[in-house]
CSV table of N, CA and C in Angstrom, one decimal:
chain,number,residue,atom,x,y,z
W,1,UNK,N,1.7,-94.9,-19.5
W,1,UNK,CA,2.9,-94.8,-18.6
W,1,UNK,C,2.4,-93.8,-17.5
W,2,UNK,N,2.6,-94.5,-16.4
W,2,UNK,CA,2.4,-93.7,-15.5
W,2,UNK,C,3.2,-93.4,-14.3
W,3,UNK,N,2.9,-92.8,-13.7
W,3,UNK,CA,4.3,-92.1,-13.1
W,3,UNK,C,3.9,-92.4,-11.6
W,4,UNK,N,5.2,-93.1,-10.9
W,4,UNK,CA,4.9,-93.3,-9.4
W,4,UNK,C,5.8,-92.0,-8.9
W,5,UNK,N,5.6,-91.9,-7.4
W,5,UNK,CA,5.9,-90.9,-7.0
W,5,UNK,C,7.2,-91.3,-6.4
W,6,UNK,N,8.5,-90.6,-6.6
W,6,UNK,CA,9.7,-91.0,-6.2
W,6,UNK,C,9.7,-90.3,-4.9
W,7,UNK,N,10.3,-91.3,-4.1
W,7,UNK,CA,10.3,-91.3,-2.3
W,7,UNK,C,11.5,-90.0,-2.0
W,8,UNK,N,12.2,-89.8,-3.2
W,8,UNK,CA,13.3,-89.0,-2.5
W,8,UNK,C,12.9,-87.2,-3.1
W,9,UNK,N,11.7,-87.3,-3.8
W,9,UNK,CA,11.4,-86.2,-4.5
W,9,UNK,C,10.9,-85.4,-3.6
W,10,UNK,N,10.3,-85.7,-2.3
W,10,UNK,CA,9.6,-85.0,-1.1
W,10,UNK,C,10.4,-83.4,-0.7
W,11,UNK,N,11.5,-83.8,-0.5
W,11,UNK,CA,12.1,-82.5,-0.2
W,11,UNK,C,12.5,-81.4,-1.4
W,12,UNK,N,12.4,-82.0,-2.1
W,12,UNK,CA,12.4,-80.9,-3.5
W,12,UNK,C,11.2,-80.2,-3.7
W,13,UNK,N,10.1,-81.2,-3.8
W,13,UNK,CA,8.9,-80.7,-4.0
W,13,UNK,C,8.4,-79.6,-2.8
W,14,UNK,N,8.9,-80.2,-1.7
W,14,UNK,CA,8.7,-79.2,-0.3
W,14,UNK,C,9.2,-77.6,-0.6
W,15,UNK,N,11.0,-77.7,-1.2
W,15,UNK,CA,11.6,-76.6,-1.3
W,15,UNK,C,10.7,-75.7,-2.3
W,16,UNK,N,10.2,-76.3,-3.5
W,16,UNK,CA,9.6,-75.5,-4.6
W,16,UNK,C,8.2,-75.1,-3.9
W,17,UNK,N,7.4,-75.8,-3.3
W,17,UNK,CA,6.3,-75.2,-2.6
W,17,UNK,C,6.8,-74.2,-1.9
W,18,UNK,N,7.8,-74.4,-0.7
W,18,UNK,CA,7.9,-73.2,0.2
W,18,UNK,C,8.6,-71.9,-0.9
W,19,UNK,N,9.7,-72.3,-1.8
W,19,UNK,CA,9.7,-71.1,-2.9
W,19,UNK,C,8.0,-70.4,-3.4
W,20,UNK,N,7.7,-71.3,-3.6
W,20,UNK,CA,6.1,-70.4,-4.3
W,20,UNK,C,5.3,-69.6,-3.6
W,21,UNK,N,5.5,-70.3,-2.4
W,21,UNK,CA,4.7,-69.4,-0.9
W,21,UNK,C,5.5,-68.3,-0.9
W,22,UNK,N,7.0,-68.3,-0.6
W,22,UNK,CA,7.6,-67.0,-0.4
W,22,UNK,C,7.5,-66.0,-1.5
W,23,UNK,N,7.5,-66.6,-3.0
W,23,UNK,CA,7.0,-65.9,-3.7
W,23,UNK,C,5.6,-65.2,-3.8
W,24,UNK,N,4.5,-65.8,-3.5
W,24,UNK,CA,3.3,-65.2,-3.1
W,24,UNK,C,3.4,-64.2,-2.2
W,25,UNK,N,3.8,-64.9,-1.0
W,25,UNK,CA,4.1,-63.6,-0.1
W,25,UNK,C,4.8,-62.5,-0.7
W,26,UNK,N,5.5,-62.5,-0.9
W,26,UNK,CA,6.7,-61.4,-1.6
W,26,UNK,C,6.0,-60.8,-2.6
W,27,UNK,N,5.0,-61.3,-3.5
W,27,UNK,CA,4.3,-60.3,-4.6
W,27,UNK,C,3.3,-59.8,-3.8
W,28,UNK,N,2.7,-60.4,-2.3
W,28,UNK,CA,1.5,-59.4,-1.8
W,28,UNK,C,2.3,-58.3,-0.9
W,29,UNK,N,3.0,-58.5,-0.7
W,29,UNK,CA,4.1,-57.8,0.1
W,29,UNK,C,4.2,-56.6,-1.2
W,30,UNK,N,5.1,-57.0,-2.0
W,30,UNK,CA,5.2,-55.7,-2.8
W,30,UNK,C,3.9,-55.3,-3.4
W,31,UNK,N,3.2,-55.8,-3.7
W,31,UNK,CA,1.6,-55.2,-4.2
W,31,UNK,C,1.3,-54.2,-3.1
W,32,UNK,N,1.2,-55.0,-1.6
W,32,UNK,CA,0.6,-53.6,-0.7
W,32,UNK,C,1.7,-52.5,-0.7
W,33,UNK,N,2.7,-52.8,-0.8
W,33,UNK,CA,3.9,-51.4,-0.9
W,33,UNK,C,3.7,-50.4,-2.1
W,34,UNK,N,3.5,-51.3,-3.2
W,34,UNK,CA,3.2,-50.3,-4.4
W,34,UNK,C,1.7,-50.0,-4.4
W,35,UNK,N,0.7,-50.4,-3.5
W,35,UNK,CA,-0.5,-50.0,-3.1
W,35,UNK,C,-0.3,-48.5,-2.2
W,36,UNK,N,0.3,-48.7,-0.9
W,36,UNK,CA,0.6,-47.6,-0.4
W,36,UNK,C,1.5,-46.4,-1.3
W,37,UNK,N,2.8,-47.2,-1.6
W,37,UNK,CA,3.6,-46.0,-2.3
W,37,UNK,C,2.3,-45.2,-3.4
W,38,UNK,N,1.8,-45.8,-4.0
W,38,UNK,CA,0.6,-44.9,-5.2
W,38,UNK,C,-0.3,-43.9,-4.3
W,39,UNK,N,-0.8,-44.3,-3.3
W,39,UNK,CA,-1.7,-44.0,-2.5
W,39,UNK,C,-0.9,-42.4,-1.9
W,40,UNK,N,0.1,-42.7,-1.3
W,40,UNK,CA,1.3,-41.5,-0.7
W,40,UNK,C,1.5,-40.5,-1.8
W,41,UNK,N,1.6,-41.5,-3.0
W,41,UNK,CA,2.1,-40.2,-4.2
W,41,UNK,C,1.0,-39.4,-4.5
W,42,UNK,N,-0.4,-40.0,-4.7
W,42,UNK,CA,-1.7,-39.4,-4.8
W,42,UNK,C,-1.9,-38.2,-3.8
W,43,UNK,N,-1.9,-38.9,-2.8
W,43,UNK,CA,-1.8,-37.5,-1.6
W,43,UNK,C,-0.9,-36.7,-1.6
W,44,UNK,N,0.2,-36.9,-1.9
W,44,UNK,CA,1.3,-35.7,-2.1
W,44,UNK,C,1.3,-34.9,-3.3
W,45,UNK,N,0.4,-35.7,-4.2
W,45,UNK,CA,0.1,-34.7,-5.7
W,45,UNK,C,-1.3,-33.6,-5.3
W,46,UNK,N,-1.9,-34.4,-4.8
W,46,UNK,CA,-3.3,-33.7,-4.2
W,46,UNK,C,-2.7,-32.3,-2.9
W,47,UNK,N,-1.9,-32.5,-2.1
W,47,UNK,CA,-1.5,-31.6,-1.3
W,47,UNK,C,-0.9,-30.8,-1.9
W,48,UNK,N,0.2,-31.0,-2.8
W,48,UNK,CA,1.1,-29.8,-3.4
W,48,UNK,C,0.3,-29.2,-4.6
W,49,UNK,N,-0.9,-29.9,-5.1
W,49,UNK,CA,-1.9,-29.0,-5.8
W,49,UNK,C,-2.5,-27.9,-4.9
W,50,UNK,N,-3.2,-28.4,-4.0
W,50,UNK,CA,-3.5,-27.4,-2.9
W,50,UNK,C,-2.9,-26.4,-2.5
W,51,UNK,N,-1.5,-26.6,-2.1
W,51,UNK,CA,-0.4,-25.8,-1.9
W,51,UNK,C,-0.6,-24.7,-2.7
W,52,UNK,N,0.0,-25.3,-3.9
W,52,UNK,CA,-0.3,-24.3,-5.1
W,52,UNK,C,-1.4,-23.2,-5.6
W,53,UNK,N,-2.7,-23.8,-5.3
W,53,UNK,CA,-3.5,-23.0,-5.5
W,53,UNK,C,-3.8,-22.0,-4.4
W,54,UNK,N,-3.3,-22.3,-2.9
W,54,UNK,CA,-3.6,-21.4,-1.9
W,54,UNK,C,-2.2,-20.5,-2.2
W,55,UNK,N,-1.2,-20.7,-2.8
W,55,UNK,CA,-0.3,-19.8,-2.8
W,55,UNK,C,-0.4,-18.8,-4.2
W,56,UNK,N,-1.0,-19.5,-5.1
W,56,UNK,CA,-1.5,-18.6,-6.1
W,56,UNK,C,-2.5,-17.7,-5.7
W,57,UNK,N,-3.7,-18.1,-4.9
W,57,UNK,CA,-4.9,-16.9,-4.3
W,57,UNK,C,-3.7,-16.1,-3.4
W,58,UNK,N,-2.9,-16.4,-2.3
W,58,UNK,CA,-2.3,-15.4,-1.6
W,58,UNK,C,-1.5,-14.6,-2.5
W,59,UNK,N,-1.2,-15.0,-3.3
W,59,UNK,CA,-0.1,-14.2,-4.5
W,59,UNK,C,-0.9,-13.1,-5.2
W,60,UNK,N,-2.1,-13.5,-5.4
W,60,UNK,CA,-3.1,-12.6,-6.1
W,60,UNK,C,-3.5,-11.3,-5.1
W,61,UNK,N,-4.1,-12.0,-4.0
W,61,UNK,CA,-4.6,-11.3,-2.9
W,61,UNK,C,-3.6,-10.4,-2.5
W,62,UNK,N,-2.0,-10.4,-2.6
W,62,UNK,CA,-1.0,-9.5,-2.5
W,62,UNK,C,-0.7,-8.9,-3.6
W,63,UNK,N,-1.1,-9.4,-4.9
W,63,UNK,CA,-0.6,-8.3,-5.7
W,63,UNK,C,-1.9,-7.0,-5.7
W,64,UNK,N,-3.3,-7.8,-5.5
W,64,UNK,CA,-4.4,-6.8,-5.5
W,64,UNK,C,-4.0,-5.3,-4.1
W,65,UNK,N,-3.3,-6.0,-3.2
W,65,UNK,CA,-3.1,-5.2,-1.8
W,65,UNK,C,-1.8,-4.4,-2.4
W,66,UNK,N,-1.1,-4.9,-3.1
W,66,UNK,CA,0.2,-4.1,-3.6
W,66,UNK,C,-0.4,-2.6,-4.5
W,67,UNK,N,-1.1,-3.3,-5.2
W,67,UNK,CA,-1.5,-2.4,-6.4
W,67,UNK,C,-2.5,-1.0,-5.7
W,68,UNK,N,-3.3,-1.5,-4.7
W,68,UNK,CA,-4.1,-0.9,-3.9
W,68,UNK,C,-3.1,0.6,-3.0
W,69,UNK,N,-1.8,-0.2,-2.5
W,69,UNK,CA,-0.9,0.6,-1.5
W,69,UNK,C,-0.2,1.5,-2.8
W,70,UNK,N,0.1,0.9,-3.8
W,70,UNK,CA,0.4,2.1,-4.7
W,70,UNK,C,-0.5,3.1,-5.2
W,71,UNK,N,-1.8,2.7,-5.2
W,71,UNK,CA,-2.7,3.8,-5.6
W,71,UNK,C,-2.8,4.8,-4.1
W,72,UNK,N,-2.6,4.5,-3.4
W,72,UNK,CA,-2.9,5.3,-2.3
W,72,UNK,C,-1.7,5.9,-2.2
W,73,UNK,N,-0.4,5.3,-2.2
W,73,UNK,CA,0.6,6.3,-2.3
W,73,UNK,C,0.9,7.5,-3.6
W,74,UNK,N,0.3,6.9,-4.3
W,74,UNK,CA,0.1,8.1,-5.9
W,74,UNK,C,-0.7,9.3,-5.0
W,75,UNK,N,-1.9,8.7,-4.9
W,75,UNK,CA,-2.9,9.6,-4.1
W,75,UNK,C,-2.0,10.6,-3.1
W,76,UNK,N,-1.7,10.1,-2.4
W,76,UNK,CA,-0.9,10.5,-1.0
W,76,UNK,C,0.0,11.5,-1.5
W,77,UNK,N,0.8,11.3,-2.8
W,77,UNK,CA,2.1,12.2,-3.3
W,77,UNK,C,1.4,13.2,-3.7
W,78,UNK,N,0.3,13.0,-4.5
W,78,UNK,CA,-0.6,13.7,-5.5
W,78,UNK,C,-0.9,15.0,-4.2
W,79,UNK,N,-1.9,14.6,-3.3
W,79,UNK,CA,-2.2,15.6,-2.3
W,79,UNK,C,-1.0,16.2,-1.4
W,80,UNK,N,0.1,15.6,-1.5
W,80,UNK,CA,1.2,16.2,-0.4
W,80,UNK,C,1.5,17.5,-1.5
W,81,UNK,N,2.0,17.0,-2.8
W,81,UNK,CA,2.2,18.0,-3.8
W,81,UNK,C,1.0,19.0,-3.9
W,82,UNK,N,0.0,18.8,-3.4
W,82,UNK,CA,-1.2,20.3,-3.7
W,82,UNK,C,-1.0,20.8,-2.7
W,83,UNK,N,-1.0,19.9,-1.4
W,83,UNK,CA,-0.7,20.9,-0.2
W,83,UNK,C,0.5,21.8,-0.2
W,84,UNK,N,1.5,21.1,-0.5
W,84,UNK,CA,3.0,22.0,-0.7
W,84,UNK,C,2.6,23.1,-1.6
W,85,UNK,N,1.9,22.9,-2.6
W,85,UNK,CA,1.5,24.4,-3.7
W,85,UNK,C,0.6,25.5,-2.8
W,86,UNK,N,-0.5,24.8,-2.3
W,86,UNK,CA,-1.3,25.9,-1.6
W,86,UNK,C,-0.4,26.4,-0.1
W,87,UNK,N,0.7,25.9,0.4
W,87,UNK,CA,1.5,26.4,1.4
W,87,UNK,C,2.0,27.6,0.8
W,88,UNK,N,2.7,27.3,-0.3
W,88,UNK,CA,3.8,28.2,-1.0
W,88,UNK,C,2.7,29.4,-1.3
W,89,UNK,N,1.4,29.1,-2.2
W,89,UNK,CA,0.7,29.9,-2.2
W,89,UNK,C,0.2,31.0,-1.1
W,90,UNK,N,0.1,30.2,0.1
W,90,UNK,CA,-0.2,31.1,1.2
W,90,UNK,C,0.9,31.8,2.1
W,91,UNK,N,2.3,31.3,1.9
W,91,UNK,CA,3.2,32.0,2.4
W,91,UNK,C,3.4,33.6,1.8
W,92,UNK,N,3.2,33.1,-0.1
W,92,UNK,CA,3.4,34.3,-0.4
W,92,UNK,C,2.3,35.5,-0.2
W,93,UNK,N,1.0,34.9,0.0
W,93,UNK,CA,0.1,35.6,0.7
W,93,UNK,C,0.6,36.6,2.0
W,94,UNK,N,0.9,35.8,2.7
W,94,UNK,CA,1.4,36.4,3.9
W,94,UNK,C,2.6,37.3,3.8
W,95,UNK,N,3.6,37.0,2.6
W,95,UNK,CA,4.6,37.7,2.6
W,95,UNK,C,4.2,39.3,2.1
W,96,UNK,N,3.2,39.2,1.2
W,96,UNK,CA,2.6,40.4,0.5
W,96,UNK,C,1.9,41.4,1.4
W,97,UNK,N,0.8,40.5,2.6
W,97,UNK,CA,0.2,41.1,3.6
W,97,UNK,C,1.1,41.7,4.5
W,98,UNK,N,2.3,40.9,5.1
W,98,UNK,CA,3.2,41.3,5.7
W,98,UNK,C,4.0,42.8,5.4
W,99,UNK,N,3.9,42.9,3.8
W,99,UNK,CA,4.7,44.0,3.2
W,99,UNK,C,3.8,45.1,3.5
W,100,UNK,N,2.5,44.9,3.2
W,100,UNK,CA,1.2,46.0,3.1
W,100,UNK,C,1.5,46.6,4.6
W,101,UNK,N,1.1,45.7,5.5
W,101,UNK,CA,1.2,46.5,6.9
W,101,UNK,C,2.3,47.0,7.4
W,102,UNK,N,3.8,46.3,6.9
W,102,UNK,CA,4.8,47.3,7.1
W,102,UNK,C,5.0,48.9,6.4
W,103,UNK,N,4.6,48.9,5.1
W,103,UNK,CA,4.3,50.0,4.3
W,103,UNK,C,3.4,50.8,5.4
W,104,UNK,N,2.2,50.4,5.6
W,104,UNK,CA,1.2,51.2,6.7
W,104,UNK,C,1.8,51.6,7.9
W,105,UNK,N,2.5,51.0,8.6
W,105,UNK,CA,3.4,51.0,9.8
W,105,UNK,C,3.8,52.1,9.4
W,106,UNK,N,5.0,52.1,8.4
W,106,UNK,CA,6.1,52.9,8.5
W,106,UNK,C,5.6,53.8,8.1
W,107,UNK,N,4.5,54.5,7.2
W,107,UNK,CA,3.9,55.5,6.9
W,107,UNK,C,2.9,56.1,7.5
W,108,UNK,N,2.4,55.6,8.6
W,108,UNK,CA,1.6,55.5,9.5
W,108,UNK,C,1.4,57.5,10.0
W,109,UNK,N,2.3,57.5,10.7
W,109,UNK,CA,3.1,59.2,11.0
W,109,UNK,C,3.1,60.0,10.4
W,110,UNK,N,3.3,59.7,8.7
W,110,UNK,CA,3.3,60.9,8.1
W,110,UNK,C,2.1,60.7,7.6
W,111,UNK,N,1.2,60.0,7.2
W,111,UNK,CA,0.1,59.6,6.9
W,111,UNK,C,-1.1,60.8,7.7
W,112,UNK,N,-0.5,60.3,9.0
W,112,UNK,CA,-1.5,61.2,10.2
W,112,UNK,C,-1.1,62.3,10.2
W,113,UNK,N,-0.2,63.0,10.1
W,113,UNK,CA,0.5,64.4,9.9
W,113,UNK,C,0.0,65.1,8.7
W,114,UNK,N,-0.4,64.3,7.7
W,114,UNK,CA,-0.7,65.1,6.6
W,114,UNK,C,-2.4,65.0,6.6
W,115,UNK,N,-3.1,64.1,7.3
W,115,UNK,CA,-4.5,64.2,7.6
W,115,UNK,C,-4.7,65.1,8.4
W,116,UNK,N,-3.9,65.5,9.6
W,116,UNK,CA,-4.4,66.8,10.6
W,116,UNK,C,-3.9,68.0,9.8
W,117,UNK,N,-3.0,67.9,8.6
W,117,UNK,CA,-2.7,69.1,8.3
W,117,UNK,C,-3.8,69.6,7.1
W,118,UNK,N,-4.5,68.4,6.5
W,118,UNK,CA,-5.5,69.0,5.9
W,118,UNK,C,-6.9,69.1,6.5
W,119,UNK,N,-7.0,68.8,7.8
W,119,UNK,CA,-8.2,69.2,8.6
W,119,UNK,C,-7.9,70.4,9.3
W,120,UNK,N,-6.6,70.8,9.6
W,120,UNK,CA,-6.5,72.1,9.9
W,120,UNK,C,-6.6,73.1,8.7
W,121,UNK,N,-6.4,72.7,7.3
W,121,UNK,CA,-6.7,73.7,6.3
W,121,UNK,C,-7.8,74.1,6.1
W,122,UNK,N,-8.7,72.8,6.2
W,122,UNK,CA,-10.0,72.6,5.9
W,122,UNK,C,-10.9,73.6,7.0
W,123,UNK,N,-10.5,73.5,8.2
W,123,UNK,CA,-10.7,74.4,9.3
W,123,UNK,C,-10.7,75.7,9.1
W,124,UNK,N,-9.6,76.5,8.5
W,124,UNK,CA,-9.2,77.6,8.3
W,124,UNK,C,-9.7,77.9,6.9
W,125,UNK,N,-10.2,77.2,6.4
W,125,UNK,CA,-10.8,77.6,5.2
W,125,UNK,C,-12.4,77.8,5.4
W,126,UNK,N,-13.1,76.9,6.4
W,126,UNK,CA,-14.5,77.6,7.0
W,126,UNK,C,-14.4,78.3,7.5
W,127,UNK,N,-13.3,78.7,8.2
W,127,UNK,CA,-13.4,79.7,9.3
W,127,UNK,C,-13.3,81.0,8.3
W,128,UNK,N,-12.6,81.3,7.3
W,128,UNK,CA,-12.6,82.5,6.1
W,128,UNK,C,-13.9,82.4,5.7
W,129,UNK,N,-14.4,81.3,5.3
W,129,UNK,CA,-15.7,81.4,4.6
W,129,UNK,C,-16.8,81.7,5.5
W,130,UNK,N,-16.8,81.8,6.7
W,130,UNK,CA,-17.7,82.1,7.9
W,130,UNK,C,-17.7,83.5,7.8
W,131,UNK,N,-16.6,83.8,7.9
W,131,UNK,CA,-16.5,85.5,8.1
W,131,UNK,C,-16.7,86.0,7.1
W,132,UNK,N,-16.2,85.5,5.6
W,132,UNK,CA,-16.9,86.4,4.7
W,132,UNK,C,-18.5,86.0,4.4
W,133,UNK,N,-18.9,85.3,4.9
W,133,UNK,CA,-20.4,84.9,4.7
W,133,UNK,C,-21.0,86.0,5.8
W,134,UNK,N,-20.6,86.1,6.8
W,134,UNK,CA,-20.7,86.9,8.2
W,134,UNK,C,-21.2,88.3,7.8
W,135,UNK,N,-20.0,89.0,7.0
W,135,UNK,CA,-19.9,90.6,6.7
W,135,UNK,C,-20.9,90.7,5.8
């Protein structure tokens, strides 16, 4: 059985060949699109991973800076409390010295009068002793 070409089959075969060519072109286009989409996705994942790594490093850096700032704040607070304590002590010392000075100033005239009276009494005593030794 030999097959003979049918004269009317030429347009059908041409249409089938056209469909095959269109299918191959569509397949090539789809494959190229899929390849581009895959490359885009891989780049997206790579960029996302890099961004995550960078953000994690920034977060760690900021956490360290925050911890350092907290330590500095705690130290400054302790220094402030210490300084306030010293100032309160100095204020008390100043108040005590002021009270002593006020006492000395208030009683200066009384003490000076008492000293002068003591000096006069000593001089009188010396004069009496000088006269009794001279006899």
